[in-house]
XYZ file of C-alpha atoms in Angstrom:
245
model
C 247.317 113.557 159.729
C 245.288 113.197 162.905
C 241.707 114.460 162.620
C 238.780 114.692 165.007
C 235.132 115.414 164.107
C 233.078 117.638 166.416
C 229.368 118.463 166.177
C 228.257 121.673 167.925
C 224.654 121.315 169.094
C 222.914 124.072 171.010
C 219.375 123.921 172.308
C 218.230 127.525 171.830
C 218.005 127.760 168.042
C 216.061 130.900 167.096
C 214.142 129.234 164.274
C 213.779 125.777 165.839
C 214.361 125.521 169.619
C 215.474 122.052 170.701
C 216.314 121.132 167.119
C 218.994 118.481 167.912
C 216.361 116.454 169.779
C 213.693 116.684 167.046
C 212.591 113.201 166.040
C 213.250 112.046 162.495
C 211.846 108.611 161.709
C 211.770 107.956 165.445
C 215.372 108.985 166.239
C 216.693 112.331 167.527
C 218.311 114.313 164.749
C 221.621 114.448 166.621
C 221.703 110.637 166.593
C 221.377 110.585 162.808
C 224.275 113.037 162.513
C 226.529 111.118 164.902
C 225.829 107.757 163.279
C 226.519 109.135 159.799
C 229.688 110.856 161.068
C 231.065 107.632 162.509
C 231.280 106.326 158.928
C 233.888 108.948 157.993
C 237.234 107.280 157.386
C 240.343 108.993 158.685
C 239.021 110.507 161.914
C 239.867 109.515 165.478
C 236.340 109.937 166.759
C 233.130 111.982 166.853
C 232.320 114.343 169.718
C 229.153 116.367 170.342
C 229.734 119.772 171.956
C 226.534 121.099 173.530
C 225.326 123.673 176.024
C 222.358 121.549 177.089
C 222.323 118.664 179.550
C 219.320 117.082 177.800
C 221.229 116.906 174.515
C 224.334 115.564 176.233
C 222.309 112.852 177.955
C 220.512 111.906 174.739
C 223.879 111.417 173.018
C 225.199 109.303 175.886
C 221.995 107.227 175.837
C 222.587 106.078 172.248
C 226.287 105.427 172.906
C 227.819 108.633 171.582
C 230.374 110.956 173.150
C 229.386 114.441 174.328
C 230.722 117.265 176.471
C 229.026 120.303 177.990
C 230.218 123.734 176.854
C 229.335 127.276 177.821
C 226.023 128.749 176.662
C 227.916 131.981 175.912
C 229.809 130.639 172.872
C 229.143 133.139 170.044
C 229.392 130.580 167.218
C 229.569 126.881 166.511
C 233.309 127.108 165.928
C 233.827 128.754 169.302
C 231.846 125.905 170.883
C 233.955 123.320 169.076
C 237.181 124.949 170.230
C 236.019 125.000 173.855
C 235.373 121.267 173.612
C 238.678 120.258 171.999
C 241.337 122.770 173.037
C 243.047 120.078 175.114
C 243.335 117.756 172.077
C 246.766 117.735 170.390
C 245.969 116.486 166.871
C 246.271 118.218 163.496
C 242.825 118.930 162.001
C 239.462 119.574 163.630
C 236.396 118.949 161.471
C 233.393 121.057 162.450
C 230.255 119.212 161.348
C 226.685 120.519 161.514
C 224.146 119.089 163.918
C 221.243 119.814 161.570
C 222.447 117.754 158.562
C 220.975 114.301 159.325
C 221.867 112.954 155.869
C 225.520 113.943 156.203
C 227.586 112.318 153.441
C 230.698 110.636 154.908
C 232.539 110.461 151.584
C 232.186 114.206 151.088
C 233.866 114.835 154.438
C 236.628 112.410 153.450
C 237.180 114.568 150.339
C 237.625 117.578 152.624
C 240.160 115.650 154.704
C 242.023 114.798 151.495
C 242.091 118.512 150.603
C 243.644 119.380 153.977
C 246.181 116.556 153.692
C 247.201 117.676 150.196
C 248.111 121.214 151.292
C 249.720 121.498 154.731
C 249.704 125.310 154.390
C 245.906 125.487 154.090
C 244.504 126.763 157.388
C 240.820 126.222 156.662
C 238.771 124.195 154.212
C 235.069 123.671 153.628
C 232.573 121.989 151.310
C 230.479 123.336 148.450
C 227.881 121.664 146.264
C 226.397 122.625 142.893
C 223.310 124.810 143.263
C 220.775 123.942 140.601
C 217.419 125.096 141.995
C 216.410 128.729 141.664
C 214.391 128.393 144.891
C 217.620 127.614 146.761
C 219.443 130.479 145.039
C 216.812 132.895 146.357
C 216.393 131.290 149.797
C 218.310 133.105 152.604
C 218.447 129.852 154.587
C 220.635 128.404 151.813
C 224.093 129.982 152.016
C 225.764 130.650 148.693
C 229.520 130.605 148.117
C 231.404 132.256 145.256
C 234.451 130.273 144.137
C 237.554 131.456 142.326
C 240.535 129.557 140.934
C 241.429 126.301 142.718
C 238.023 126.565 144.442
C 239.193 129.452 146.622
C 236.229 130.912 148.500
C 235.741 134.565 147.548
C 232.556 135.270 149.510
C 229.701 133.610 151.361
C 226.230 135.144 151.498
C 222.601 134.481 152.246
C 221.796 136.699 149.261
C 221.722 135.364 145.683
C 225.378 135.665 144.668
C 226.889 136.045 142.209
C 224.227 138.315 140.745
C 223.131 137.019 137.337
C 222.879 140.286 135.438
C 222.901 138.828 131.920
C 223.620 135.129 132.431
C 220.733 132.664 132.702
C 220.320 130.681 135.905
C 220.543 127.334 134.092
C 224.134 126.514 133.247
C 225.700 129.139 135.506
C 228.398 127.984 137.913
C 226.588 128.462 141.193
C 227.367 126.778 144.497
C 225.705 126.339 147.838
C 227.849 126.260 150.914
C 227.829 123.054 152.912
C 228.514 124.131 156.485
C 231.285 121.654 157.176
C 234.686 123.107 158.064
C 238.160 121.699 158.575
C 240.586 123.768 160.648
C 244.238 123.306 161.446
C 244.273 123.135 165.206
C 246.658 126.077 165.519
C 244.493 128.224 163.255
C 241.293 127.402 165.140
C 242.920 128.690 168.308
C 243.746 131.977 166.567
C 240.368 132.199 164.805
C 238.412 131.892 168.033
C 240.511 134.649 169.639
C 239.362 137.185 167.037
C 236.294 139.336 167.699
C 233.259 138.981 165.480
C 233.795 140.535 162.067
C 231.598 143.266 160.571
C 230.413 141.090 157.674
C 230.025 138.116 159.998
C 227.662 140.179 162.120
C 225.641 141.295 159.096
C 225.235 137.885 157.462
C 225.442 135.771 160.636
C 228.055 133.611 158.897
C 231.112 132.891 161.026
C 233.359 131.907 158.101
C 233.357 135.562 157.036
C 235.448 136.286 160.134
C 238.314 134.503 158.383
C 237.785 136.081 154.959
C 237.657 139.572 156.460
C 241.161 138.999 157.840
C 242.572 137.740 154.568
C 242.643 134.025 155.394
C 242.404 131.714 152.391
C 239.550 129.208 152.560
C 239.329 126.556 149.869
C 236.374 124.326 149.117
C 236.026 120.756 147.968
C 233.099 120.602 145.548
C 231.043 117.489 146.253
C 227.550 116.066 145.751
C 225.436 116.765 148.828
C 221.843 115.733 149.629
C 220.944 119.209 150.880
C 218.722 118.070 153.697
C 219.555 120.647 156.338
C 216.848 121.221 158.947
C 216.463 124.927 159.700
C 212.794 125.061 160.686
C 210.128 122.599 161.928
C 208.599 122.461 158.449
C 211.886 121.001 157.125
C 211.444 117.776 159.114
C 209.147 116.043 156.609
C 211.525 116.750 153.705
C 214.481 115.475 155.728
C 212.637 112.269 156.579
C 211.977 111.672 152.880
C 215.714 112.029 152.157
C 216.609 109.710 155.030
C 214.202 107.020 153.818
C 216.013 107.005 150.471
C 219.520 106.648 151.926
C 221.313 103.330 151.350
C 221.674 101.268 154.507
């Protein structure tokens, strides 16, 4: 199975403009993501897809690969597809440019999931959610899993609702925004208009669920160091300091 990793990185983030270039321990965040991604076994390479010349140049300056894409892409997946539609491999892995502590082995688990089921069009990652603050935080996306880790729903709201069950000990998961797409499915996915639920939650994976596409998750440990706002930088730097070399 041929796989390629792509990192969409746009400049105009609503909550944190210029986020990919934010310095973490002296390095741009996008550099942390690329360097961690290059440790993933089983991929042909790592490509940054950006709408900003400054980001593209920063990636080239540290030796990475980057291409310019349109600023009109409605989602990260649409940006990834624009960057790779001329590639003829099997699986495209959509990484996140704001996860500087990306765990290579977790992504390898996702690749294993895709290799084990050639009929699976789309896979993703989930991690146990064990902090009530994260459960209630709309910046932390929750995913509800069914049998064989099939994704039933994704939401920024606290789901599933714990009517009688206590928080501790409940099977709750956070979504890790890493996706693996069959190339043929990504082409179809990006041709669909935005879904109703996707528009409400601002979660592009709901576009697939709304159309009945099965998404399965690999449940993995994840450091949970996503940077959504400027105030997240200090916490991310603490996580990065603790990473093994």
